[in-house]
Short mmCIF file of C-alpha atoms and ligand atoms in Angstrom, two decimals:
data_model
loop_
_atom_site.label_atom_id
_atom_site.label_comp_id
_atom_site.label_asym_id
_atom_site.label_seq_id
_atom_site.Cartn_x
_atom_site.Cartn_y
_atom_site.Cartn_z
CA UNK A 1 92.03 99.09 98.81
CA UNK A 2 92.63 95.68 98.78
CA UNK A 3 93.00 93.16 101.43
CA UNK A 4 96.29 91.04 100.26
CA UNK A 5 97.44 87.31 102.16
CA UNK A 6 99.41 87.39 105.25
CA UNK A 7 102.44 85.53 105.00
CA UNK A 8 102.83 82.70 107.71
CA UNK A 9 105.77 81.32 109.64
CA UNK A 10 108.00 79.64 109.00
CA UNK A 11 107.97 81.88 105.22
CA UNK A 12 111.59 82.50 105.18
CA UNK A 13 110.60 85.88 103.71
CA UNK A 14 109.42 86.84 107.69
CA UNK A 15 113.12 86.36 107.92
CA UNK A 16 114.00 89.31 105.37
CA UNK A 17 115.59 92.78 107.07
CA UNK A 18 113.00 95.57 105.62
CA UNK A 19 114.79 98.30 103.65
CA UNK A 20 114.44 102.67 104.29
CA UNK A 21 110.93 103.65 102.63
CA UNK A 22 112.93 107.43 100.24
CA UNK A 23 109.44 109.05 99.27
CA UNK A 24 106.20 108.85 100.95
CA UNK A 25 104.23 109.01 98.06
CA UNK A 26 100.94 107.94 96.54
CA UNK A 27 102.01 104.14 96.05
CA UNK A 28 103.46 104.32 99.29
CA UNK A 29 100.10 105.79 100.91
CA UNK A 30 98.25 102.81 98.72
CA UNK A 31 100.03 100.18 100.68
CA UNK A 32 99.28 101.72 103.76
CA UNK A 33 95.42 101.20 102.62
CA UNK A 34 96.02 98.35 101.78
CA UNK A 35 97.56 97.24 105.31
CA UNK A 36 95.06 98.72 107.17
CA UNK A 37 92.44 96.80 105.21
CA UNK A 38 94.10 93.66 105.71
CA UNK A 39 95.10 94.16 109.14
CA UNK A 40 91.67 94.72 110.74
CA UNK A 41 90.11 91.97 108.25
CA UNK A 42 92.57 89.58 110.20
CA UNK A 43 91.77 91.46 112.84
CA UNK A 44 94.71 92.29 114.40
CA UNK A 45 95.81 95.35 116.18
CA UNK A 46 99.15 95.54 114.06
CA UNK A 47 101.13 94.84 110.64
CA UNK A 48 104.73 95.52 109.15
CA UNK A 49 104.64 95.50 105.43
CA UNK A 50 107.12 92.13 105.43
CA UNK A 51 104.12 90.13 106.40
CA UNK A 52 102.18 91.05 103.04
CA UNK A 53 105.39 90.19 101.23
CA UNK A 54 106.85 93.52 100.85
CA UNK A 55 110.21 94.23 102.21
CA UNK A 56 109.60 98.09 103.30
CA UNK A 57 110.05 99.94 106.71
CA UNK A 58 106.24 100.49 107.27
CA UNK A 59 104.06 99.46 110.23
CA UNK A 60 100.45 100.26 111.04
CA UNK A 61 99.11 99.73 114.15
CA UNK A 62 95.37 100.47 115.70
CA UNK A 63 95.11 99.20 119.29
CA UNK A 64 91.24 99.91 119.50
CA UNK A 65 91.15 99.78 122.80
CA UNK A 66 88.04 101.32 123.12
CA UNK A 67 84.20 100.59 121.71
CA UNK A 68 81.32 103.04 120.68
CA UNK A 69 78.40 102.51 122.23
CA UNK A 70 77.26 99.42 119.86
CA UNK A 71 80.26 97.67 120.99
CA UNK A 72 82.21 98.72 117.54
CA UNK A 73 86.10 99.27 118.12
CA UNK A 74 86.85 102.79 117.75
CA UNK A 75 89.48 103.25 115.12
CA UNK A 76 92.53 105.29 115.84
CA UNK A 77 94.75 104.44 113.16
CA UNK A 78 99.07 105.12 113.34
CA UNK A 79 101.36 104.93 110.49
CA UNK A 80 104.93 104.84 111.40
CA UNK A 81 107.38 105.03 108.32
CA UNK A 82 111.02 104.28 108.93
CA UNK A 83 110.42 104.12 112.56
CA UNK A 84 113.63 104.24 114.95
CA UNK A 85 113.50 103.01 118.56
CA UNK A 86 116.23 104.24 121.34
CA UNK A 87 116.49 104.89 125.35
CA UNK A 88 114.49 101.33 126.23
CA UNK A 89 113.39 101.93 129.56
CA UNK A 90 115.04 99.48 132.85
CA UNK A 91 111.45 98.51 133.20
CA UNK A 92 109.84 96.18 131.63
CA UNK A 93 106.28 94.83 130.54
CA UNK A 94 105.16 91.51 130.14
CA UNK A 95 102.31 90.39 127.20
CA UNK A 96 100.52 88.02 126.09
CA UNK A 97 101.75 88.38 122.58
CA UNK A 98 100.34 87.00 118.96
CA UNK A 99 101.13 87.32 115.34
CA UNK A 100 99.17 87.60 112.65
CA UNK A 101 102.58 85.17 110.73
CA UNK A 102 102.12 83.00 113.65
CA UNK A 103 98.01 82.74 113.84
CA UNK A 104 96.18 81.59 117.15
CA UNK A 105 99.59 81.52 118.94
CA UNK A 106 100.00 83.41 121.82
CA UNK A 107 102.78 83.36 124.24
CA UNK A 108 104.36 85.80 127.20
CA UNK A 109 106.72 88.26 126.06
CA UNK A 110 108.69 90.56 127.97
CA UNK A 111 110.28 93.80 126.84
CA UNK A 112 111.20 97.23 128.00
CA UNK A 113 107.88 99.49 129.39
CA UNK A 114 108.59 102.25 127.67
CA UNK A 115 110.84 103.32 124.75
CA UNK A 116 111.56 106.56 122.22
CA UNK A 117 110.30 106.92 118.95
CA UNK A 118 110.78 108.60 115.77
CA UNK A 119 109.09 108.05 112.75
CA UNK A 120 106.70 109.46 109.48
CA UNK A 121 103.67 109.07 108.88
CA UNK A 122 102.00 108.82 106.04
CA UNK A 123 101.79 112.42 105.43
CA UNK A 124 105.99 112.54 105.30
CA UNK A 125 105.90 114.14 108.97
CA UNK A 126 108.59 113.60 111.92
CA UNK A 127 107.33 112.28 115.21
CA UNK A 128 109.41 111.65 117.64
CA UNK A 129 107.61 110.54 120.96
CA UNK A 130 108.34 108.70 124.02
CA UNK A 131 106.09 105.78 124.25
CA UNK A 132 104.20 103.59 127.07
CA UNK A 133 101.87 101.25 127.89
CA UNK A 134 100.75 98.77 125.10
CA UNK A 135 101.29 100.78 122.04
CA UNK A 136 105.24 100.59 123.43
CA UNK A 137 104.95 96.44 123.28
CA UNK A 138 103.22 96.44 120.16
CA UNK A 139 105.16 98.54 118.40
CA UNK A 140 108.32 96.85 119.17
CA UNK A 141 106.98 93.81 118.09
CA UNK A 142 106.35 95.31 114.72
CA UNK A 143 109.61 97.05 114.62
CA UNK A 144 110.99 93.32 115.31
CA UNK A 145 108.96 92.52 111.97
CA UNK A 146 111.27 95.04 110.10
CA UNK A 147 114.62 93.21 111.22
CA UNK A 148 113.53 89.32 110.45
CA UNK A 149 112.45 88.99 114.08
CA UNK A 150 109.44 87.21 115.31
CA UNK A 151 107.94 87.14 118.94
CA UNK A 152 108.43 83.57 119.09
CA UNK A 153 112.66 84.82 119.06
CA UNK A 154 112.18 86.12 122.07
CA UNK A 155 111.15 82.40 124.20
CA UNK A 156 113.13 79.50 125.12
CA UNK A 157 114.21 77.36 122.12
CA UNK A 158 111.80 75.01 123.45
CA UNK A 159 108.65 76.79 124.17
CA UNK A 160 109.65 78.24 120.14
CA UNK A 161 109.69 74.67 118.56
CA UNK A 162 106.45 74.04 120.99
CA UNK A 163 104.96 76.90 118.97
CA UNK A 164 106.15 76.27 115.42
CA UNK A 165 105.01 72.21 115.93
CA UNK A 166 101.35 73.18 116.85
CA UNK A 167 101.43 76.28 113.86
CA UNK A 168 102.30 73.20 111.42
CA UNK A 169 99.69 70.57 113.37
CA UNK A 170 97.07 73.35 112.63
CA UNK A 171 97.67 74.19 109.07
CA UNK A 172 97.78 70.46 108.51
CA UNK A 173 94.32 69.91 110.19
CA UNK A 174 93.31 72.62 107.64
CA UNK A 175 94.40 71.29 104.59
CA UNK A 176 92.56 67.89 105.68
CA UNK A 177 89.36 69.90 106.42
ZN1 ZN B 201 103.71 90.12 114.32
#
């Protein structure tokens, strides 16, 4: 496993529409590894395989909602393969979303409460659930990830540019670190 670089707005390769995964295979489970490593290193609580630079319809997402008794998340990794959303609920759910392309961001995003899902995992097996609560916001962000869309789409075209000027203000102050 290996943990690879997240790719950072404004990359126009975050921009790139993520093509069908045809075999889940060994390579294909190697990538997963690979995401999983990189996405709690980060930590975050989800990846599409765009942000490592590779243009495939896989997301991985761990909420760890819950800790162990020494405080340590509890890891319930998902794997959703060419994932399809449909029947968005009327309702809708308002976050305080990040990125891990759009680091120490956050901003209020609202989209439907609940949603249906199909999908593989890693083992080539259908799911097809309907889906609630966080795990429904989070994975439509990452599904967003597989069409060129970032959270930041979803605000005003001010509070966006109000986000992208800061994400450049803070990788300058980096670089001059
Ligand atoms: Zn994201």
């Amino acid at each position: 496993m290996t943990i690879r670089p997240i790719i950072e707005a404004p990359d126009p390769r975050l921009r790139v529409k993520s093509t069908p995964v045809e075999t889940v295979d060994d390579d294909l489970r190697a990538l997963i590894a690979d995401m999983f490593e990189t996405m709690y290193e980060a930590p975050g609580i989800g990846l599409a395989a765009i942000q490592i630079g590779v243009p495939k319809r896989v997301l991985v997402i761990d909420l760890q909602e819950e800790e162990d008794a020494d405080g340590q998340p509890i890891r319930k990794p998902l794997v959703f393969i060419n994932p399809e959303l449909t029947d968005p609920s009327e309702d809708l759910n308002i976050y305080n979303e990040g990125c891990l392309s759009v680091p120490d961001q956050y901003a209020e995003v609202e989209r439907p409460a609940a949603i249906h899902a199909r999908w593989l995992d890693e083992k080539g097996v259908q799911h097809d659930e309907a889906i609630t609560g966080l795990l429904a916001t989070c994975l439509q962000h990452e599904m967003d990830h597989l069409e060129g869309i970032l959270f930041i789409d979803h605000l005003s075209r001010l509070k966006r540019e109000m986000v992208l000027k800061k994400l450049e203000k803070a990788k300058r102050q980096k670089k001059a670190a």
